[in-house]
CSV table of C-alpha atoms in Angstrom, one decimal:
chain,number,residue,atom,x,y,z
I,189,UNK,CA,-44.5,-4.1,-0.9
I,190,UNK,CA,-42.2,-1.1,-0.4
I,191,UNK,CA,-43.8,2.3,-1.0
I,192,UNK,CA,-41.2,4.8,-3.5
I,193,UNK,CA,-43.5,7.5,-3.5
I,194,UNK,CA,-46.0,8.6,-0.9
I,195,UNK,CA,-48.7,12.1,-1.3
I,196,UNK,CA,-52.4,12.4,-3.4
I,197,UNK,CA,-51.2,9.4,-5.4
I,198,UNK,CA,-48.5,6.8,-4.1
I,199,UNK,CA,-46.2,4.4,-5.8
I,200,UNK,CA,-45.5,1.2,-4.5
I,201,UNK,CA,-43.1,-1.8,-6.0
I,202,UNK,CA,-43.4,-5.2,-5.1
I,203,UNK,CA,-40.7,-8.1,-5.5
I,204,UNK,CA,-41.8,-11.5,-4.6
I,205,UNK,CA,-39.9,-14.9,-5.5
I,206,UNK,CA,-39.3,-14.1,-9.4
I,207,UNK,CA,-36.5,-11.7,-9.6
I,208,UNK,CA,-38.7,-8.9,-11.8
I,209,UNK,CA,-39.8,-5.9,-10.0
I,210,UNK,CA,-43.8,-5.1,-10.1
I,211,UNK,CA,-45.1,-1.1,-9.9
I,212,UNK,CA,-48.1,-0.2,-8.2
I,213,UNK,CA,-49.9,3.0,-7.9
I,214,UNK,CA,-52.6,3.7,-5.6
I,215,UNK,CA,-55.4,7.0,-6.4
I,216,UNK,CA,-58.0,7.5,-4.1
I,217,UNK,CA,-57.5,4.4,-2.3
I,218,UNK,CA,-57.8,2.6,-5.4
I,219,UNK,CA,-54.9,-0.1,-6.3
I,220,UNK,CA,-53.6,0.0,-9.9
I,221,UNK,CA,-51.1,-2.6,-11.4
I,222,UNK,CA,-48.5,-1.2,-13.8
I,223,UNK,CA,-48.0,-3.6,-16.2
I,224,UNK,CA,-45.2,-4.4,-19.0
I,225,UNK,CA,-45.1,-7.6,-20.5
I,226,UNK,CA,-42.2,-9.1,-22.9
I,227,UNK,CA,-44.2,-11.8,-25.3
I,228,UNK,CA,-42.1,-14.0,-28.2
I,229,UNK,CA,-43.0,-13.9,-31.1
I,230,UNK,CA,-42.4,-15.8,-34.4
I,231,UNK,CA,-41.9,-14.0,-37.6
I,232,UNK,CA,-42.7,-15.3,-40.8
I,233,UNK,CA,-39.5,-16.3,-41.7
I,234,UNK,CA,-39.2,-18.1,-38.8
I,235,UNK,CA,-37.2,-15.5,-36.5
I,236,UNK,CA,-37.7,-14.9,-32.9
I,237,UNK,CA,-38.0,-11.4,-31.8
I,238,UNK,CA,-39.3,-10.3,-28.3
I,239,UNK,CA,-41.3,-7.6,-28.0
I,240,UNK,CA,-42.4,-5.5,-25.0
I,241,UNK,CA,-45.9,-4.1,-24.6
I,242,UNK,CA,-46.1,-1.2,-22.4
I,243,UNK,CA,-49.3,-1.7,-20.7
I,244,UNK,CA,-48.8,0.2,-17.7
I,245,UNK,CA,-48.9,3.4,-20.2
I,246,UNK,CA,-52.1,3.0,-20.8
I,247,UNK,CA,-53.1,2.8,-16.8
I,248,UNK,CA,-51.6,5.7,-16.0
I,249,UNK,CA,-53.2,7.6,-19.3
I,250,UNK,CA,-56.6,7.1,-17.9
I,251,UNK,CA,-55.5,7.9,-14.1
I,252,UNK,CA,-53.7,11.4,-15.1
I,253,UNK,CA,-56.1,13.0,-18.0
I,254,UNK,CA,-56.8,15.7,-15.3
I,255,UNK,CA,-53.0,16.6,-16.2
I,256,UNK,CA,-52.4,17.3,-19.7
I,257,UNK,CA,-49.3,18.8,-19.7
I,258,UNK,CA,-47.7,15.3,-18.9
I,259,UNK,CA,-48.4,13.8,-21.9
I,260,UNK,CA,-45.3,14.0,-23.2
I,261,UNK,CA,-44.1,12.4,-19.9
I,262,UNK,CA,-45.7,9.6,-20.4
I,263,UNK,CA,-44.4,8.5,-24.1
I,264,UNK,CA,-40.8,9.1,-22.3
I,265,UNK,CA,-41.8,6.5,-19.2
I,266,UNK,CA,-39.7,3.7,-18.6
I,267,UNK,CA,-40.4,0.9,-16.6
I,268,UNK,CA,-38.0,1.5,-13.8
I,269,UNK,CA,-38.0,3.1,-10.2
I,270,UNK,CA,-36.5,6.4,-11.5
I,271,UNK,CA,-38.5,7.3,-14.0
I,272,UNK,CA,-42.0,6.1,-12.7
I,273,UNK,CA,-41.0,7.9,-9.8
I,274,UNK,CA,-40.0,11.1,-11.3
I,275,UNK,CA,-43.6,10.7,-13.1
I,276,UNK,CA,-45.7,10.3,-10.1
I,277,UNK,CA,-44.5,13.2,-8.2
I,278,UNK,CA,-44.7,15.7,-11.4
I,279,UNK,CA,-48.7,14.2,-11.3
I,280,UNK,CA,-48.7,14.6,-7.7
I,281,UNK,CA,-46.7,18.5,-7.9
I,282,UNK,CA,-49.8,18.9,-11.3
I,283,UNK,CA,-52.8,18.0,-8.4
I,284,UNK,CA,-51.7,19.8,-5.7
I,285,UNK,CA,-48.3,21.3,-5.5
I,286,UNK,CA,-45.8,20.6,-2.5
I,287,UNK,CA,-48.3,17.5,-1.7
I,288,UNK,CA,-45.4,15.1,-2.4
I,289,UNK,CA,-44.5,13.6,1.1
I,290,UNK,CA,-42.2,10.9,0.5
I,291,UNK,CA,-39.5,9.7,-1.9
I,292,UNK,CA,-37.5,6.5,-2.1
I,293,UNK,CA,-34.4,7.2,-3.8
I,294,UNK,CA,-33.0,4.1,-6.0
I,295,UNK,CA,-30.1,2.2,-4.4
I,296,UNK,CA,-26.9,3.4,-5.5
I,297,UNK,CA,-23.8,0.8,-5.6
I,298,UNK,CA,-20.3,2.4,-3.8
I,299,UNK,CA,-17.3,1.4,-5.6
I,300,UNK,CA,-14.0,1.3,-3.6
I,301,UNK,CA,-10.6,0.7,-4.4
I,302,UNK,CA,-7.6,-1.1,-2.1
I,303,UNK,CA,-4.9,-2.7,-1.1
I,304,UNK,CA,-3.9,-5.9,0.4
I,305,UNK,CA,-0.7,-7.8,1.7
I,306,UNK,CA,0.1,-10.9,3.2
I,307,UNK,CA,0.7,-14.3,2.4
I,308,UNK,CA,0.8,-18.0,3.9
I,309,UNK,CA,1.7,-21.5,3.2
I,310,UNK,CA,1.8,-23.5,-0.3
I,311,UNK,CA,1.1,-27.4,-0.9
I,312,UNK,CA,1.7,-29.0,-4.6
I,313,UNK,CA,1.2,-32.5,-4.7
I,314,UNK,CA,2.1,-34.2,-7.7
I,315,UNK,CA,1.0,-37.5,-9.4
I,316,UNK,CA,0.9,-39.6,-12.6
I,317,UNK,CA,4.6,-38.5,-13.6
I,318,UNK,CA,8.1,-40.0,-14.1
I,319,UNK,CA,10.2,-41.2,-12.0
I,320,UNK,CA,7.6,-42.3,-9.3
I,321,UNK,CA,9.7,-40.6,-7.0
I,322,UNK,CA,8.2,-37.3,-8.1
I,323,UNK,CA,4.6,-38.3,-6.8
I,324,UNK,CA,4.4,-36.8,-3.5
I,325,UNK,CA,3.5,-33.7,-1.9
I,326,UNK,CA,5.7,-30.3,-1.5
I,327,UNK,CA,5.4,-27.5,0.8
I,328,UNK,CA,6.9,-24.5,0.1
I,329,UNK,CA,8.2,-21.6,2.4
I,330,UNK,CA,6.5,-18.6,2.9
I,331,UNK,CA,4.6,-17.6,0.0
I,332,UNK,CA,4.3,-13.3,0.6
I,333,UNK,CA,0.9,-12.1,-1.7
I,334,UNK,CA,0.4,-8.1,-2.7
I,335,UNK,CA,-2.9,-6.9,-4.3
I,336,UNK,CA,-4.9,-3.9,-5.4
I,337,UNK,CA,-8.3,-4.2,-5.0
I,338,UNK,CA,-11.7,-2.8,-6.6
I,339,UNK,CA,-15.4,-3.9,-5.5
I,340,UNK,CA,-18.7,-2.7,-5.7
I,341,UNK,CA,-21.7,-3.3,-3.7
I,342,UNK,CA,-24.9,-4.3,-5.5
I,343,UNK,CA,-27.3,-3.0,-3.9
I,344,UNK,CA,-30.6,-4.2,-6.5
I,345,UNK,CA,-29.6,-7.5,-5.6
I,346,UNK,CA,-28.9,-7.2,-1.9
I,347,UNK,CA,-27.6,-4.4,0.2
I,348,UNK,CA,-25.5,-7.8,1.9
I,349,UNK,CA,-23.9,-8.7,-1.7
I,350,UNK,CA,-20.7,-7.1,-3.5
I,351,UNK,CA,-18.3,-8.2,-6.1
I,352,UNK,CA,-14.6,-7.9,-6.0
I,353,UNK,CA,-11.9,-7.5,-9.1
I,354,UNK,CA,-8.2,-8.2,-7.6
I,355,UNK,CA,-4.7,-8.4,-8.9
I,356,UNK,CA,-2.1,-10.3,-7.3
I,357,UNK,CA,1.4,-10.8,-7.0
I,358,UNK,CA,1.8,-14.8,-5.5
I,359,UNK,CA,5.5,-16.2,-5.4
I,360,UNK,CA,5.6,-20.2,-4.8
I,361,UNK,CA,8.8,-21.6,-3.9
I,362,UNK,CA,9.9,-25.5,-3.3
I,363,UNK,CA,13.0,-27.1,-2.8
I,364,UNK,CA,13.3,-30.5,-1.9
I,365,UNK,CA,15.7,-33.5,-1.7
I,366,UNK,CA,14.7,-37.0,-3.4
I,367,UNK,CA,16.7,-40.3,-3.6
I,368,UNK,CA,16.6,-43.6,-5.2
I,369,UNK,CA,17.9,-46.9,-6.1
I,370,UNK,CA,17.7,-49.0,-9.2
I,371,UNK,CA,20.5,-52.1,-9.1
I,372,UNK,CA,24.2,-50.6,-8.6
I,373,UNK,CA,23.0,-47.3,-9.2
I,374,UNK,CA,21.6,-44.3,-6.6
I,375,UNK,CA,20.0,-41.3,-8.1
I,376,UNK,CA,20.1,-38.3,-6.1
I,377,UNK,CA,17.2,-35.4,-7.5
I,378,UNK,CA,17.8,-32.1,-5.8
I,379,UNK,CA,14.9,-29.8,-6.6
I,380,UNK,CA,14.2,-26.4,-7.3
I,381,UNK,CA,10.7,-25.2,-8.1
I,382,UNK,CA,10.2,-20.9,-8.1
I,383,UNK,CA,6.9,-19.9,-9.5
I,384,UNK,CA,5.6,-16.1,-9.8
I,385,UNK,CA,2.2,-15.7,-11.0
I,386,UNK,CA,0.2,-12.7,-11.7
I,387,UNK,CA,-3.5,-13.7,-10.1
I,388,UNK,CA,-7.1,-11.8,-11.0
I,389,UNK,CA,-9.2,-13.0,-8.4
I,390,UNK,CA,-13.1,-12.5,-9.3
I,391,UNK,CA,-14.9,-12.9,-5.8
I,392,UNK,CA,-18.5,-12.6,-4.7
I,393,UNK,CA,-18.7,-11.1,-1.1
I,394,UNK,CA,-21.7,-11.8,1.7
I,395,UNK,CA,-21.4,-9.1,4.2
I,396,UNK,CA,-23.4,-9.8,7.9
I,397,UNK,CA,-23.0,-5.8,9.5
I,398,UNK,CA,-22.9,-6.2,13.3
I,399,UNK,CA,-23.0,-3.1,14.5
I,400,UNK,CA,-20.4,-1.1,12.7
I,401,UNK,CA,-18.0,-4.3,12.0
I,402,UNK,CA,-19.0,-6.2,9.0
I,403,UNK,CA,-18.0,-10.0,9.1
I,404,UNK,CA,-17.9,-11.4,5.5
I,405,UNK,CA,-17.5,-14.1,3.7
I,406,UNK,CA,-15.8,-14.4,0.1
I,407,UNK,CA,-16.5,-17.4,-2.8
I,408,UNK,CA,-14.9,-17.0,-6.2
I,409,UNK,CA,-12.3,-18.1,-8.9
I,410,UNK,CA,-8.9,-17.0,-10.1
I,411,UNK,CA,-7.0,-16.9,-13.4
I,412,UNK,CA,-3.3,-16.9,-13.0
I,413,UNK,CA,-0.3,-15.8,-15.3
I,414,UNK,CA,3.4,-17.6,-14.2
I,415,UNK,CA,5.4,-14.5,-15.6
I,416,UNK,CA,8.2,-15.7,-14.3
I,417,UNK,CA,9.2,-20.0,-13.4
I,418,UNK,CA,11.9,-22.3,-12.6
I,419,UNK,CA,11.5,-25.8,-12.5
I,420,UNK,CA,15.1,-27.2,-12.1
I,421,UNK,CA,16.2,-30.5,-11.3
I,422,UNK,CA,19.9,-31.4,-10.6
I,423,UNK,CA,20.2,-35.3,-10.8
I,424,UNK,CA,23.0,-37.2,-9.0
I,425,UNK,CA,23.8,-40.7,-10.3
I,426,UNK,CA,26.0,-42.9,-8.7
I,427,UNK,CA,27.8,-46.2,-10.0
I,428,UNK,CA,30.4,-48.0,-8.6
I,429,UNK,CA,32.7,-46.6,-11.1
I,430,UNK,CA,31.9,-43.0,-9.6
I,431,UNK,CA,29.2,-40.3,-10.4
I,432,UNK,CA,27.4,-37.9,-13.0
I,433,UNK,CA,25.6,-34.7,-12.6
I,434,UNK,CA,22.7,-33.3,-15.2
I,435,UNK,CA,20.1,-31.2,-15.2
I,436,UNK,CA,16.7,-31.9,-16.5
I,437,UNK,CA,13.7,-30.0,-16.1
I,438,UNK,CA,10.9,-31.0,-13.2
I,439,UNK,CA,8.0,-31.6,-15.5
I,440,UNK,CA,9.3,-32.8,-18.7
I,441,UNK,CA,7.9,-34.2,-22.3
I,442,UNK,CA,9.6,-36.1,-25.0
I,443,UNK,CA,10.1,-34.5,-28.4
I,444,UNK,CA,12.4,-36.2,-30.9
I,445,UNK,CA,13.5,-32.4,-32.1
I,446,UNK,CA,15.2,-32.1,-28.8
I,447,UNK,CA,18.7,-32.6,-27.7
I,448,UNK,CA,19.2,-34.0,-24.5
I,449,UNK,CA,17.6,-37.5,-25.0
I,450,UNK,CA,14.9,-35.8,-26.6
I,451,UNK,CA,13.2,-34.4,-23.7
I,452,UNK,CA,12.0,-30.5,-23.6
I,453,UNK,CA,10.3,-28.5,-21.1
I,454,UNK,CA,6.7,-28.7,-20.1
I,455,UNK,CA,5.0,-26.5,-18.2
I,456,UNK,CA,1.5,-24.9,-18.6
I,457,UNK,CA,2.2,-20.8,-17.2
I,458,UNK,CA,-1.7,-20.4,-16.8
I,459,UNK,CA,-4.0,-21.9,-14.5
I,460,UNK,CA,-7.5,-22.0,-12.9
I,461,UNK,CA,-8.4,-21.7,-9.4
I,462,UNK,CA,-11.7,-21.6,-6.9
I,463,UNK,CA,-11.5,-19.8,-3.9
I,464,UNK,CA,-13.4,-19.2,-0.4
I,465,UNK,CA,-12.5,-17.3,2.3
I,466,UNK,CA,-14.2,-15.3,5.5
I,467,UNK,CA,-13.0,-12.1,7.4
I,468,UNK,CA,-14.0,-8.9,8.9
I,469,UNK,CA,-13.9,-5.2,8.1
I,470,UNK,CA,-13.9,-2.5,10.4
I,471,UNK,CA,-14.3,1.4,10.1
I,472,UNK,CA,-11.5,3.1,11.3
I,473,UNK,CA,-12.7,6.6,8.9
I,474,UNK,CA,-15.9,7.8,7.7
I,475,UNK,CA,-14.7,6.3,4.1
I,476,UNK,CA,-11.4,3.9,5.5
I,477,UNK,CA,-11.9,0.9,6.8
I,478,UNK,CA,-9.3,-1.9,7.1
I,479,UNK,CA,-9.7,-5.8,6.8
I,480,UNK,CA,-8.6,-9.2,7.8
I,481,UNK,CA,-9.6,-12.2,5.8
I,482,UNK,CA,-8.2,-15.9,5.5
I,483,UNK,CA,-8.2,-17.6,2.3
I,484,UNK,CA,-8.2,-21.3,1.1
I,485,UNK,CA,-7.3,-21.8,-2.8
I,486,UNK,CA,-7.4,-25.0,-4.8
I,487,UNK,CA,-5.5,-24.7,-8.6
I,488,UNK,CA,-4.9,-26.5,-11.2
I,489,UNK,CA,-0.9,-25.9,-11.3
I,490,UNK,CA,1.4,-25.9,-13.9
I,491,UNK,CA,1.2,-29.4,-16.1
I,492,UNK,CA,0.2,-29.3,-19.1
I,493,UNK,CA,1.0,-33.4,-19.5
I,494,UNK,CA,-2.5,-35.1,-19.7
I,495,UNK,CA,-2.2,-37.9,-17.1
I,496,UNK,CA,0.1,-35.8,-14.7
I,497,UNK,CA,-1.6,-33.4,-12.7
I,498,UNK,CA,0.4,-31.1,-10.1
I,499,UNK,CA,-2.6,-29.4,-7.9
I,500,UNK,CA,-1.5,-26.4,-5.8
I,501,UNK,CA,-3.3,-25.7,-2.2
I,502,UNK,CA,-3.1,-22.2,-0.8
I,503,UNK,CA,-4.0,-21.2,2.8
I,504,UNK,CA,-3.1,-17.4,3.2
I,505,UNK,CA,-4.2,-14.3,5.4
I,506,UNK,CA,-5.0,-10.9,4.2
I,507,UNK,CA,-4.4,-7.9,5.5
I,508,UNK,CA,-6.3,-4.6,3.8
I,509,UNK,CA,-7.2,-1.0,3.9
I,510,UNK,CA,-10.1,0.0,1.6
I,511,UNK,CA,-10.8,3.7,0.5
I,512,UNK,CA,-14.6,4.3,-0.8
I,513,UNK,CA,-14.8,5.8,-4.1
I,514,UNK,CA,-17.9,6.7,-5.3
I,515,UNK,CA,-22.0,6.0,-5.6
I,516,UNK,CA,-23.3,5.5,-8.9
């Protein structure tokens, strides 16, 4: 039970397993519960409504009829920590003015703002497409990352618990080399994959404060825009006779209203992601403090062909600097 107001007549609130908050008040050593229940009812019609019955109104009616003037408080009260509390300590300023000793102030969240750079390396591993020789894995070179940041702690959940908006910049570049036979003929695929996404990152962030560093650790999912893509193949194919170049796109789907054999482009420019990652942030200011966090991502890709599936891995490392904003 944590005690929000203490003087002639204290407030308590209790929160036990279920997630609603319970109000006490204690006069004269006396201990009062304040009460609001939420029943459902069914209307004639059939209809649903819930309606809330203010009980705790009533208790502190009968406690506080040695102060009429609040009254009118009273039809205003909501069941909450700010305004019960605001209520008590008028009744407490009524009995005996300046008596009021203590006063929990509701938890505020801080919202903060940042920036973060950095990048790491990129696996896609493809399967269930055509030629077979496509169904492997790719790594790609140094995939650089940029993000601005915005969080907020939520402190009527846990002071250890905060949730984090980011925007991303991700580049994903492969290139590879593939080769194959079929009777006289050798076919020779040189690849060229560039992907730019846009990435909004929704994370939820456990924070473990250790003195003034805070290890953390970060669970959530992405959405990601390609606003930019390349997906290039230049095939080789050589006969005895001698040799012929084309290009053809990496993932491809047949469509009779095409040209070129009738095959068109297919490729999927959003995708889905889940996310974990752990770091630390240190103070270097009284509202600075910069980071360092590693990431592990699992996507979707970019295949939008039913039995083909092109998942994207992502190990990265963070660097950021985080300004506080303000409480609310």
């Amino acid at each position: 039970m944590k005690i929000l107001v203490s003087g002639h007549t204290s407030l308590y609130s209790f929160k036990g397993d279920n997630p609603r908050v319970t109000y006490f008040l204690t006069k004269k050593g006396t201990l009062h519960e304040l009460v609001q229940n939420t029943v459902t009812e069914v209307l004639p019609n059939g209809q649903k409504v819930a309606k809330k019955y203010d009980l705790y109104k009533g208790v502190l009616q009968e406690l506080t009829t040695d102060c009429p003037e609040l009254a009118t408080d009273r039809k205003k009260l909501e069941y909450n920590q700010k305004s019960l509390s605001e209520f008590v300590v008028n009744y407490n300023n009524c009995q005996s003015p300046n008596n009021v000793r203590y006063v929990a102030h509701p938890a505020k969240a801080e919202f903060s703002w940042g920036l973060l750079i950095g990048g790491g390396s990129t696996t896609l591993e493809v399967s269930g497409t055509i030629p077979e020789e496509f169904n492997k894995k790719y790594n790609s070179s140094f995939s650089p990352m940029a993000a601005l940041q915005v969080s907020s702690t939520l402190p009527w959940v846990s002071k250890k618990l905060s949730v984090q908006l980011e925007g991303h910049y991700n580049r994903m570049h492969f290139t590879d080399n593939l080769s194959a036979s079929q009777g006289i003929r050798r076919y020779e695929y040189d690849l060229n994959i560039d992907l730019h996404y846009l990435k909004l990152p929704l994370l939820l962030r456990y924070t473990i404060p250790i003195g003034k560093v805070e290890p953390y650790f970060n669970v959530g999912v992405a959405y990601s825009f390609a606003f930019k893509h390349k997906q290039d193949v230049t095939l080789t194919t050589t006969f005895p006779s001698g040799t012929t170049m084309e290009s053809r796109y990496f993932m491809q789907k047949y469509d009779p209203r095409e040209n070129n054999e009738g095959y068109s482009e297919s490729f999927r420019n959003y995708s889905q992601s889940l996310l974990f990652g752990t770091g630390v942030k240190i103070p270097v200011w009284a509202k600075h403090s910069i980071s360092f966090e590693a990431r592990y991502e699992m996507s979707n890709g970019f295949s939008e062909l039913v039995n083909t599936s092109t998942n994207v891995r992502q190990i990265y490392f963070l660097a950021g600097f985080t300004l506080k904003l303000f409480r609310v």
